[in-house]
Amino acid sequence: MEQLQFEARHLVPRAARHGNAFEETIERLLTSIKLGIFAVGQKLPPERELAEMLGVSRATLRDALAELQKANYIEVKRGRYGGTVVASNAPAAQGPNTKPDPAELEDVLTFRQVVEPAAAALAAEASLSPAARNHLLTALAEVSAAPAEHFRPKDARFHIAIAELTGSPSLVAAVADVRARVSNLLDLIPLLPPNLEHSNEQHKEIADAILRGDSEAARRAASHHIEGTANLLRGFLA
Amino acid sequence: MEQLQFEARHLVPRAARHGNAFEETIERLLTSIKLGIFAVGQKLPPERELAEMLGVSRATLRDALAELQKANYIEVKRGRYGGTVVASNAPAAQGPNTKPDPAELEDVLTFRQVVEPAAAALAAEASLSPAARNHLLTALAEVSAAPAEHFRPKDARFHIAIAELTGSPSLVAAVADVRARVSNLLDLIPLLPPNLEHSNEQHKEIADAILRGDSEAARRAASHHIEGTANLLRGFLA
DNA sequence: GCTATTTGGACTAAAAACAGTCCTTTAGAT
DNA sequence: ATCTAAAGGACTGTTTTTAGTCCAAATAGC
C-alpha cells in the first residue's frame, strides 16, 4: 500500500456533490446558522435570492427550509416585510457524539493553523476602511458580550470577520469552511468558562494587533489562540 | 454601498453547484488533465470508480467523457485492460483570452501566497517516508525534463506533490484548487524559456530545502518562487 | 485456441431538480 | 379604507440525473 498512497486516484478532485441537492442545502443552511453568518433573530435573504446564492432552485431550497422549520431552527412569516428568521430557541447541536477520525482532526487543525494566522496577518497589512474597522470591533464586542450558550456562533463570526478584512473571497471561504469543521468538533467537548474568558482576551489581542497594523503580532496572536483550541481538542478527542 | 460590504448575503456559502452535473464533470476532468493529475498517456480510473469519486452517476460521467473524446482530449479502448487514456495530442488551452477580473487575479495570488509556502514549510517539517521523498523527486525530475509544451501540467503536479507530503488532504485540495486557477491565468500569457529555466532552478531549491528538513528555507523559497509568478501575471494582466 | 474477467457501451424506468407561473398574505404608503 | 409591493406558498410540465440491468469487446492466462 505504501507505494500507492500518491496515486492519482487518491487525490483526484473530491466529490463536489455530497448527497443530493436537498440534503446538501439543509446542511449548508445549518452550517451558516452555526457559524453565526445567520445570527439568531436575523432575517435570511428572501427565498428567491437565497436559492440563487446556493445554486439551487427555489423549490429545492423551500424543501430544505421546510425541514428546518419543522425542526424549529427557523421561523417563517408571510407577507411584505415577512421572511425567514433564525429561531431564538434553535435546538442545540446534536452531533453524533462519536469521536472523529484522528486523521480528520489533524487535517482540520493543520489547515486551520495555515489559513487563520495568515488571514490575521493580511488583515493587519490591509488599509482598513472605517467600515472595516467597525466590522471587526462589532464582531469582537458581540463575542465578548455573548452568554456561554450563544458563544460558539459569535466566536466563529469573529474569526470569519478577520478573514473578511483581507478582501480575499477565497481566504474568507477557506476560513469559514475550516471553522465550520472546527465548530463540529467543538460541539463534542464541554465549553468551560475559563476557556471562554481566555478566548475573549486573546480575541482582543488579535483585534488590537490588526487595528494597529502590526502584522507579525496579529499572526502570532492568532497562531497562539488557535494552538490553544487545538490542544483542547486533542486533549478531549485524541 | 460601503456599509453593506460585510453583510451576510455577501459571504454566504458560495454556490456549490456550478451549472449542471454534466458540465461540471467536464470541467473537473479537464482541470485534472491540466493539473497533471491525469498525465498524458496515463489511464484514467475505470468509469465505475471515477463516477463514484466525482459523485455523479456513471451515465453522467459517460456523457462528459464522450464530450472530451469528441474534442480529442481522451482516447477510449474497450475490453479487459482497456480504458480511457489522456490523448497525447490533447488540444492546447483555448481560454477565452479575456483579461480576468482584477479582483479575481488578486484573490488567487493572495490565497496562493497563503497556502503554498505553508505547504512547503509543513512538508519540510514532516518526517518523510522513502516513498514520499521519491514522490517529490519524481515530480521534480518530470517537470525539469518536460519540454515547454508539456511544462504547465508537470509544474502544477510538482506544486501539488509538495502539498501531498504534508499529509493534510485539505491543504492538498486547497493547493490543487488554487493551482487550477493559476493555470487558467497562465494560459493567457506567453511561456518564455528564461522563466521556465528560472522556475526549474527554484523548484530544485524548494525540493532541496524540504528534503533536508529546513522548514524556513522551504517557506522562503516557495514564497519567492510564487511571488515571481505573481509579478509575471500582474505584469501581463493588470 | 478457449475462457474468465474486466472494461466500455447502451437502454430503461424512476426519482430529483428545475424553470416558470400564478396565488396569498401582509405592512406600509397614500 | 385602499392600494401596492415584497415576501412566502403552491402547482405544473420539462429536463436532468440516477440506479440498475444487460450487452459487447478484448486480453492475459490457461
Short mmCIF file of N, CA and C in Angstrom, two decimals, chain A residues 37-190:
data_model
loop_
_atom_site.label_atom_id
_atom_site.label_comp_id
_atom_site.label_asym_id
_atom_site.label_seq_id
_atom_site.Cartn_x
_atom_site.Cartn_y
_atom_site.Cartn_z
N ILE A 37 -23.31 33.26 10.63
CA ILE A 37 -23.48 34.06 9.42
C ILE A 37 -24.93 34.51 9.35
N PHE A 38 -25.81 33.61 9.76
CA PHE A 38 -27.19 33.99 10.03
C PHE A 38 -27.36 33.93 11.53
N ALA A 39 -27.41 35.09 12.16
CA ALA A 39 -27.47 35.11 13.62
C ALA A 39 -28.91 34.95 14.09
N VAL A 40 -29.06 34.56 15.34
CA VAL A 40 -30.38 34.40 15.94
C VAL A 40 -31.16 35.70 15.82
N GLY A 41 -32.39 35.59 15.38
CA GLY A 41 -33.24 36.77 15.26
C GLY A 41 -33.05 37.52 13.96
N GLN A 42 -32.06 37.11 13.21
CA GLN A 42 -31.76 37.83 11.97
C GLN A 42 -32.53 37.22 10.81
N LYS A 43 -32.89 38.08 9.86
CA LYS A 43 -33.66 37.62 8.72
C LYS A 43 -32.73 37.04 7.66
N LEU A 44 -33.11 35.89 7.12
CA LEU A 44 -32.39 35.32 5.98
C LEU A 44 -32.77 36.10 4.73
N PRO A 45 -31.93 36.03 3.70
CA PRO A 45 -32.32 36.67 2.44
C PRO A 45 -33.61 36.05 1.93
N PRO A 46 -34.36 36.77 1.11
CA PRO A 46 -35.58 36.22 0.52
C PRO A 46 -35.27 34.92 -0.23
N GLU A 47 -36.25 34.05 -0.25
CA GLU A 47 -36.04 32.73 -0.87
C GLU A 47 -35.47 32.83 -2.27
N ARG A 48 -35.98 33.74 -3.05
CA ARG A 48 -35.52 33.81 -4.44
C ARG A 48 -34.03 34.14 -4.51
N GLU A 49 -33.59 35.04 -3.64
CA GLU A 49 -32.16 35.38 -3.62
C GLU A 49 -31.32 34.25 -3.06
N LEU A 50 -31.79 33.72 -1.95
CA LEU A 50 -31.03 32.67 -1.26
C LEU A 50 -30.84 31.46 -2.18
N ALA A 51 -31.89 31.13 -2.91
CA ALA A 51 -31.79 29.99 -3.83
C ALA A 51 -30.69 30.23 -4.85
N GLU A 52 -30.64 31.43 -5.36
CA GLU A 52 -29.62 31.73 -6.36
C GLU A 52 -28.22 31.67 -5.73
N MET A 53 -28.08 32.23 -4.54
CA MET A 53 -26.79 32.18 -3.85
C MET A 53 -26.31 30.75 -3.69
N LEU A 54 -27.22 29.88 -3.31
CA LEU A 54 -26.84 28.50 -3.02
C LEU A 54 -26.75 27.65 -4.28
N GLY A 55 -27.20 28.21 -5.39
CA GLY A 55 -27.11 27.47 -6.64
C GLY A 55 -28.12 26.35 -6.75
N VAL A 56 -29.26 26.50 -6.10
CA VAL A 56 -30.32 25.51 -6.25
C VAL A 56 -31.62 26.22 -6.64
N SER A 57 -32.59 25.45 -7.08
CA SER A 57 -33.86 26.06 -7.46
C SER A 57 -34.62 26.45 -6.20
N ARG A 58 -35.56 27.33 -6.40
CA ARG A 58 -36.32 27.77 -5.24
C ARG A 58 -37.10 26.61 -4.64
N ALA A 59 -37.55 25.70 -5.48
CA ALA A 59 -38.31 24.56 -4.98
C ALA A 59 -37.46 23.73 -4.01
N THR A 60 -36.24 23.47 -4.42
CA THR A 60 -35.34 22.68 -3.57
C THR A 60 -35.03 23.42 -2.27
N LEU A 61 -34.77 24.71 -2.40
CA LEU A 61 -34.50 25.50 -1.21
C LEU A 61 -35.69 25.45 -0.26
N ARG A 62 -36.88 25.56 -0.82
CA ARG A 62 -38.07 25.56 0.03
C ARG A 62 -38.25 24.23 0.75
N ASP A 63 -37.94 23.14 0.05
CA ASP A 63 -37.99 21.84 0.72
C ASP A 63 -37.06 21.83 1.92
N ALA A 64 -35.86 22.38 1.72
CA ALA A 64 -34.89 22.39 2.81
C ALA A 64 -35.37 23.29 3.95
N LEU A 65 -35.87 24.45 3.60
CA LEU A 65 -36.35 25.38 4.62
C LEU A 65 -37.49 24.75 5.41
N ALA A 66 -38.38 24.03 4.71
CA ALA A 66 -39.50 23.40 5.40
C ALA A 66 -38.98 22.42 6.45
N GLU A 67 -37.95 21.72 6.09
CA GLU A 67 -37.35 20.76 7.03
C GLU A 67 -36.80 21.49 8.26
N LEU A 68 -36.09 22.58 8.03
CA LEU A 68 -35.52 23.33 9.15
C LEU A 68 -36.61 23.93 10.01
N GLN A 69 -37.70 24.29 9.36
CA GLN A 69 -38.81 24.87 10.12
C GLN A 69 -39.44 23.81 11.01
N LYS A 70 -39.60 22.62 10.46
CA LYS A 70 -40.15 21.51 11.25
C LYS A 70 -39.28 21.24 12.47
N ALA A 71 -37.96 21.43 12.30
CA ALA A 71 -37.03 21.13 13.39
C ALA A 71 -36.79 22.35 14.27
N ASN A 72 -37.60 23.40 14.06
CA ASN A 72 -37.55 24.59 14.92
C ASN A 72 -36.26 25.40 14.83
N TYR A 73 -35.58 25.31 13.71
CA TYR A 73 -34.39 26.14 13.55
C TYR A 73 -34.76 27.53 13.06
N ILE A 74 -35.84 27.60 12.31
CA ILE A 74 -36.23 28.88 11.75
C ILE A 74 -37.73 29.12 11.92
N GLU A 75 -38.08 30.41 11.83
CA GLU A 75 -39.49 30.78 11.87
C GLU A 75 -39.79 31.59 10.63
N VAL A 76 -40.96 31.34 10.05
CA VAL A 76 -41.28 31.95 8.77
C VAL A 76 -42.53 32.81 8.90
N LYS A 77 -42.43 34.02 8.37
CA LYS A 77 -43.61 34.90 8.35
C LYS A 77 -43.90 35.32 6.91
N ARG A 78 -45.13 35.28 6.55
CA ARG A 78 -45.51 35.64 5.18
C ARG A 78 -45.72 37.14 5.06
N GLY A 79 -45.96 37.55 3.82
CA GLY A 79 -46.33 38.94 3.58
C GLY A 79 -45.14 39.87 3.43
N ARG A 80 -45.44 41.04 2.94
CA ARG A 80 -44.39 42.04 2.79
C ARG A 80 -43.73 42.30 4.15
N TYR A 81 -42.42 42.46 4.12
CA TYR A 81 -41.63 42.62 5.34
C TYR A 81 -41.67 41.37 6.20
N GLY A 82 -42.20 40.30 5.63
CA GLY A 82 -42.09 39.00 6.30
C GLY A 82 -40.74 38.42 5.98
N GLY A 83 -40.61 37.12 6.16
CA GLY A 83 -39.34 36.49 5.84
C GLY A 83 -39.04 35.34 6.76
N THR A 84 -37.85 34.88 6.65
CA THR A 84 -37.41 33.72 7.43
C THR A 84 -36.40 34.18 8.46
N VAL A 85 -36.61 33.79 9.68
CA VAL A 85 -35.78 34.27 10.78
C VAL A 85 -35.20 33.09 11.55
N VAL A 86 -33.97 33.23 11.99
CA VAL A 86 -33.37 32.18 12.81
C VAL A 86 -34.02 32.18 14.18
N ALA A 87 -34.55 31.05 14.57
CA ALA A 87 -35.30 30.96 15.81
C ALA A 87 -34.39 31.12 17.01
N SER A 88 -34.92 31.80 18.04
CA SER A 88 -34.11 32.01 19.24
C SER A 88 -33.99 30.71 20.04
N ASN A 89 -34.97 29.85 19.88
CA ASN A 89 -34.93 28.58 20.61
C ASN A 89 -34.42 27.45 19.72
N ALA A 90 -33.53 27.82 18.79
CA ALA A 90 -32.99 26.80 17.88
C ALA A 90 -32.36 25.68 18.68
N PRO A 91 -32.63 24.45 18.29
CA PRO A 91 -32.11 23.29 19.02
C PRO A 91 -30.60 23.39 19.15
N ALA A 92 -30.07 22.93 20.27
CA ALA A 92 -28.62 22.91 20.44
C ALA A 92 -28.03 21.87 19.52
N ALA A 93 -26.72 21.95 19.36
CA ALA A 93 -26.04 21.00 18.49
C ALA A 93 -26.35 19.58 18.94
N GLN A 94 -26.68 18.75 17.98
CA GLN A 94 -26.98 17.35 18.33
C GLN A 94 -26.07 16.45 17.52
N GLY A 95 -24.77 16.71 17.66
CA GLY A 95 -23.77 15.94 16.92
C GLY A 95 -23.91 14.46 17.20
N PRO A 96 -23.29 13.66 16.36
CA PRO A 96 -23.38 12.21 16.50
C PRO A 96 -22.67 11.73 17.76
N ASN A 97 -21.89 12.63 18.39
CA ASN A 97 -21.22 12.29 19.65
C ASN A 97 -20.19 11.17 19.50
N THR A 98 -19.82 10.88 18.30
CA THR A 98 -18.79 9.87 18.12
C THR A 98 -17.47 10.59 17.89
N LYS A 99 -16.41 10.06 18.48
CA LYS A 99 -15.10 10.67 18.27
C LYS A 99 -14.76 10.67 16.79
N PRO A 100 -14.24 11.79 16.33
CA PRO A 100 -13.94 11.88 14.91
C PRO A 100 -12.69 11.07 14.57
N ASP A 101 -12.57 10.74 13.33
CA ASP A 101 -11.37 10.14 12.79
C ASP A 101 -10.16 11.02 13.16
N PRO A 102 -9.13 10.44 13.78
CA PRO A 102 -7.95 11.23 14.17
C PRO A 102 -7.32 11.94 12.97
N ALA A 103 -7.38 11.31 11.81
CA ALA A 103 -6.80 11.95 10.62
C ALA A 103 -7.57 13.21 10.27
N GLU A 104 -8.90 13.15 10.40
CA GLU A 104 -9.72 14.34 10.14
C GLU A 104 -9.37 15.42 11.15
N LEU A 105 -9.22 15.04 12.42
CA LEU A 105 -8.86 16.01 13.44
C LEU A 105 -7.56 16.72 13.09
N GLU A 106 -6.53 15.97 12.76
CA GLU A 106 -5.24 16.58 12.44
C GLU A 106 -5.33 17.44 11.18
N ASP A 107 -6.11 16.97 10.22
CA ASP A 107 -6.26 17.73 8.98
C ASP A 107 -6.87 19.10 9.25
N VAL A 108 -7.93 19.11 10.02
CA VAL A 108 -8.59 20.38 10.32
C VAL A 108 -7.64 21.31 11.06
N LEU A 109 -6.98 20.77 12.08
CA LEU A 109 -6.12 21.63 12.90
C LEU A 109 -4.94 22.15 12.09
N THR A 110 -4.40 21.30 11.25
CA THR A 110 -3.29 21.74 10.40
C THR A 110 -3.73 22.85 9.46
N PHE A 111 -4.84 22.59 8.79
CA PHE A 111 -5.27 23.57 7.79
C PHE A 111 -5.67 24.89 8.47
N ARG A 112 -6.26 24.77 9.63
CA ARG A 112 -6.65 25.99 10.33
C ARG A 112 -5.42 26.82 10.69
N GLN A 113 -4.39 26.12 11.15
CA GLN A 113 -3.16 26.82 11.53
C GLN A 113 -2.51 27.47 10.31
N VAL A 114 -2.84 26.98 9.15
CA VAL A 114 -2.31 27.61 7.93
C VAL A 114 -3.09 28.87 7.58
N VAL A 115 -4.41 28.77 7.55
CA VAL A 115 -5.17 29.89 6.99
C VAL A 115 -5.47 31.01 7.98
N GLU A 116 -5.74 30.66 9.23
CA GLU A 116 -6.19 31.74 10.12
C GLU A 116 -5.09 32.72 10.52
N PRO A 117 -3.93 32.26 10.93
CA PRO A 117 -2.88 33.25 11.22
C PRO A 117 -2.54 34.08 9.98
N ALA A 118 -2.54 33.45 8.82
CA ALA A 118 -2.26 34.19 7.60
C ALA A 118 -3.32 35.27 7.38
N ALA A 119 -4.56 34.92 7.65
CA ALA A 119 -5.64 35.89 7.49
C ALA A 119 -5.44 37.07 8.43
N ALA A 120 -5.09 36.78 9.68
CA ALA A 120 -4.87 37.86 10.65
C ALA A 120 -3.74 38.77 10.19
N ALA A 121 -2.66 38.16 9.71
CA ALA A 121 -1.52 38.96 9.25
C ALA A 121 -1.93 39.83 8.06
N LEU A 122 -2.64 39.27 7.12
CA LEU A 122 -3.05 40.04 5.95
C LEU A 122 -4.02 41.15 6.33
N ALA A 123 -4.89 40.85 7.27
CA ALA A 123 -5.83 41.87 7.73
C ALA A 123 -5.07 43.05 8.32
N ALA A 124 -4.02 42.75 9.07
CA ALA A 124 -3.24 43.83 9.68
C ALA A 124 -2.51 44.65 8.63
N GLU A 125 -2.13 43.98 7.54
CA GLU A 125 -1.41 44.71 6.49
C GLU A 125 -2.33 45.56 5.63
N ALA A 126 -3.59 45.18 5.57
CA ALA A 126 -4.52 45.89 4.70
C ALA A 126 -4.79 47.28 5.25
N SER A 127 -5.11 48.19 4.33
CA SER A 127 -5.54 49.51 4.81
C SER A 127 -7.05 49.43 5.02
N LEU A 128 -7.43 49.52 6.27
CA LEU A 128 -8.82 49.23 6.62
C LEU A 128 -9.69 50.47 6.59
N SER A 129 -10.81 50.37 5.91
CA SER A 129 -11.78 51.45 5.90
C SER A 129 -12.42 51.54 7.28
N PRO A 130 -13.01 52.69 7.57
CA PRO A 130 -13.73 52.81 8.85
C PRO A 130 -14.79 51.71 9.00
N ALA A 131 -15.46 51.38 7.89
CA ALA A 131 -16.48 50.34 7.97
C ALA A 131 -15.85 49.01 8.35
N ALA A 132 -14.67 48.76 7.80
CA ALA A 132 -13.98 47.51 8.10
C ALA A 132 -13.59 47.44 9.56
N ARG A 133 -13.02 48.53 10.05
CA ARG A 133 -12.62 48.57 11.46
C ARG A 133 -13.83 48.35 12.35
N ASN A 134 -14.91 48.97 11.96
CA ASN A 134 -16.13 48.84 12.74
C ASN A 134 -16.66 47.40 12.71
N HIS A 135 -16.54 46.79 11.56
CA HIS A 135 -16.99 45.41 11.41
C HIS A 135 -16.25 44.51 12.41
N LEU A 136 -14.97 44.69 12.48
CA LEU A 136 -14.16 43.86 13.39
C LEU A 136 -14.54 44.14 14.84
N LEU A 137 -14.67 45.42 15.16
CA LEU A 137 -14.98 45.78 16.54
C LEU A 137 -16.36 45.28 16.95
N THR A 138 -17.30 45.34 16.03
CA THR A 138 -18.64 44.83 16.33
C THR A 138 -18.60 43.34 16.62
N ALA A 139 -17.89 42.62 15.75
CA ALA A 139 -17.79 41.18 15.95
C ALA A 139 -17.14 40.88 17.29
N LEU A 140 -16.10 41.65 17.61
CA LEU A 140 -15.41 41.45 18.89
C LEU A 140 -16.34 41.72 20.06
N ALA A 141 -17.06 42.82 19.96
CA ALA A 141 -17.97 43.18 21.06
C ALA A 141 -19.03 42.10 21.24
N GLU A 142 -19.54 41.59 20.13
CA GLU A 142 -20.62 40.60 20.24
C GLU A 142 -20.15 39.30 20.86
N VAL A 143 -18.96 38.87 20.49
CA VAL A 143 -18.49 37.62 21.08
C VAL A 143 -18.15 37.83 22.55
N SER A 144 -17.64 39.00 22.89
CA SER A 144 -17.30 39.26 24.30
C SER A 144 -18.55 39.29 25.16
N ALA A 145 -19.62 39.83 24.58
CA ALA A 145 -20.85 40.00 25.36
C ALA A 145 -21.71 38.75 25.37
N ALA A 146 -21.39 37.80 24.52
CA ALA A 146 -22.28 36.65 24.37
C ALA A 146 -22.28 35.77 25.61
N PRO A 147 -23.47 35.33 26.03
CA PRO A 147 -23.53 34.34 27.11
C PRO A 147 -23.02 33.01 26.58
N ALA A 148 -22.61 32.15 27.48
CA ALA A 148 -21.97 30.90 27.08
C ALA A 148 -22.76 30.13 26.02
N GLU A 149 -24.09 30.11 26.15
CA GLU A 149 -24.85 29.27 25.24
C GLU A 149 -24.92 29.85 23.82
N HIS A 150 -24.55 31.10 23.67
CA HIS A 150 -24.50 31.68 22.32
C HIS A 150 -23.08 32.03 21.89
N PHE A 151 -22.13 31.52 22.63
CA PHE A 151 -20.74 31.89 22.37
C PHE A 151 -20.22 31.39 21.03
N ARG A 152 -20.45 30.13 20.74
CA ARG A 152 -19.82 29.50 19.57
C ARG A 152 -20.09 30.20 18.25
N PRO A 153 -21.34 30.54 17.93
CA PRO A 153 -21.57 31.24 16.65
C PRO A 153 -20.89 32.60 16.61
N LYS A 154 -20.91 33.31 17.74
CA LYS A 154 -20.28 34.63 17.76
C LYS A 154 -18.77 34.51 17.62
N ASP A 155 -18.24 33.48 18.25
CA ASP A 155 -16.81 33.20 18.14
C ASP A 155 -16.46 32.94 16.66
N ALA A 156 -17.22 32.07 16.05
CA ALA A 156 -16.98 31.75 14.64
C ALA A 156 -17.08 33.01 13.79
N ARG A 157 -18.11 33.80 14.07
CA ARG A 157 -18.31 35.02 13.29
C ARG A 157 -17.10 35.96 13.39
N PHE A 158 -16.53 36.05 14.57
CA PHE A 158 -15.35 36.91 14.76
C PHE A 158 -14.18 36.41 13.91
N HIS A 159 -13.94 35.14 13.95
CA HIS A 159 -12.83 34.60 13.17
C HIS A 159 -13.03 34.83 11.67
N ILE A 160 -14.26 34.68 11.24
CA ILE A 160 -14.55 34.91 9.82
C ILE A 160 -14.41 36.38 9.49
N ALA A 161 -14.81 37.24 10.41
CA ALA A 161 -14.72 38.68 10.18
C ALA A 161 -13.27 39.09 9.89
N ILE A 162 -12.35 38.48 10.60
CA ILE A 162 -10.94 38.78 10.36
C ILE A 162 -10.58 38.49 8.91
N ALA A 163 -11.00 37.33 8.46
CA ALA A 163 -10.70 36.96 7.07
C ALA A 163 -11.33 37.94 6.10
N GLU A 164 -12.51 38.41 6.44
CA GLU A 164 -13.19 39.35 5.54
C GLU A 164 -12.39 40.63 5.34
N LEU A 165 -11.64 41.01 6.35
CA LEU A 165 -10.86 42.25 6.23
C LEU A 165 -9.76 42.13 5.19
N THR A 166 -9.37 40.92 4.88
CA THR A 166 -8.30 40.74 3.89
C THR A 166 -8.76 41.06 2.48
N GLY A 167 -10.07 41.03 2.26
CA GLY A 167 -10.58 41.30 0.92
C GLY A 167 -10.44 40.13 -0.03
N SER A 168 -9.98 39.00 0.47
CA SER A 168 -9.83 37.83 -0.41
C SER A 168 -10.96 36.84 -0.19
N PRO A 169 -11.87 36.76 -1.15
CA PRO A 169 -13.01 35.85 -1.02
C PRO A 169 -12.57 34.41 -0.78
N SER A 170 -11.50 33.98 -1.43
CA SER A 170 -11.06 32.60 -1.24
C SER A 170 -10.62 32.35 0.18
N LEU A 171 -9.96 33.34 0.75
CA LEU A 171 -9.50 33.20 2.13
C LEU A 171 -10.69 33.19 3.08
N VAL A 172 -11.66 34.03 2.80
CA VAL A 172 -12.87 34.02 3.62
C VAL A 172 -13.52 32.65 3.55
N ALA A 173 -13.64 32.11 2.35
CA ALA A 173 -14.28 30.81 2.19
C ALA A 173 -13.51 29.73 2.92
N ALA A 174 -12.18 29.79 2.82
CA ALA A 174 -11.36 28.78 3.48
C ALA A 174 -11.51 28.86 4.98
N VAL A 175 -11.49 30.07 5.52
CA VAL A 175 -11.63 30.23 6.96
C VAL A 175 -13.01 29.80 7.41
N ALA A 176 -14.04 30.18 6.67
CA ALA A 176 -15.39 29.80 7.04
C ALA A 176 -15.53 28.28 7.02
N ASP A 177 -14.96 27.68 5.99
CA ASP A 177 -15.08 26.24 5.86
C ASP A 177 -14.37 25.52 7.00
N VAL A 178 -13.16 25.95 7.27
CA VAL A 178 -12.40 25.25 8.32
C VAL A 178 -13.03 25.52 9.67
N ARG A 179 -13.59 26.70 9.84
CA ARG A 179 -14.22 27.00 11.11
C ARG A 179 -15.48 26.15 11.32
N ALA A 180 -16.18 25.87 10.24
CA ALA A 180 -17.35 25.00 10.35
C ALA A 180 -16.93 23.64 10.85
N ARG A 181 -15.82 23.15 10.36
CA ARG A 181 -15.36 21.84 10.79
C ARG A 181 -14.89 21.89 12.24
N VAL A 182 -14.22 22.99 12.60
CA VAL A 182 -13.80 23.14 13.99
C VAL A 182 -15.03 23.18 14.91
N SER A 183 -16.05 23.91 14.49
CA SER A 183 -17.25 24.01 15.31
C SER A 183 -17.86 22.64 15.55
N ASN A 184 -17.88 21.82 14.50
CA ASN A 184 -18.42 20.47 14.67
C ASN A 184 -17.64 19.69 15.71
N LEU A 185 -16.33 19.90 15.73
CA LEU A 185 -15.51 19.20 16.73
C LEU A 185 -15.76 19.78 18.12
N LEU A 186 -15.86 21.10 18.18
CA LEU A 186 -16.07 21.73 19.49
C LEU A 186 -17.39 21.30 20.11
N ASP A 187 -18.35 20.97 19.25
CA ASP A 187 -19.64 20.52 19.78
C ASP A 187 -19.51 19.24 20.59
N LEU A 188 -18.41 18.55 20.40
CA LEU A 188 -18.24 17.26 21.08
C LEU A 188 -17.61 17.41 22.46
N ILE A 189 -17.13 18.61 22.78
CA ILE A 189 -16.45 18.76 24.07
C ILE A 189 -17.13 19.86 24.87
N PRO A 190 -16.94 19.84 26.20
CA PRO A 190 -17.61 20.84 27.04
C PRO A 190 -17.02 22.24 26.83
#
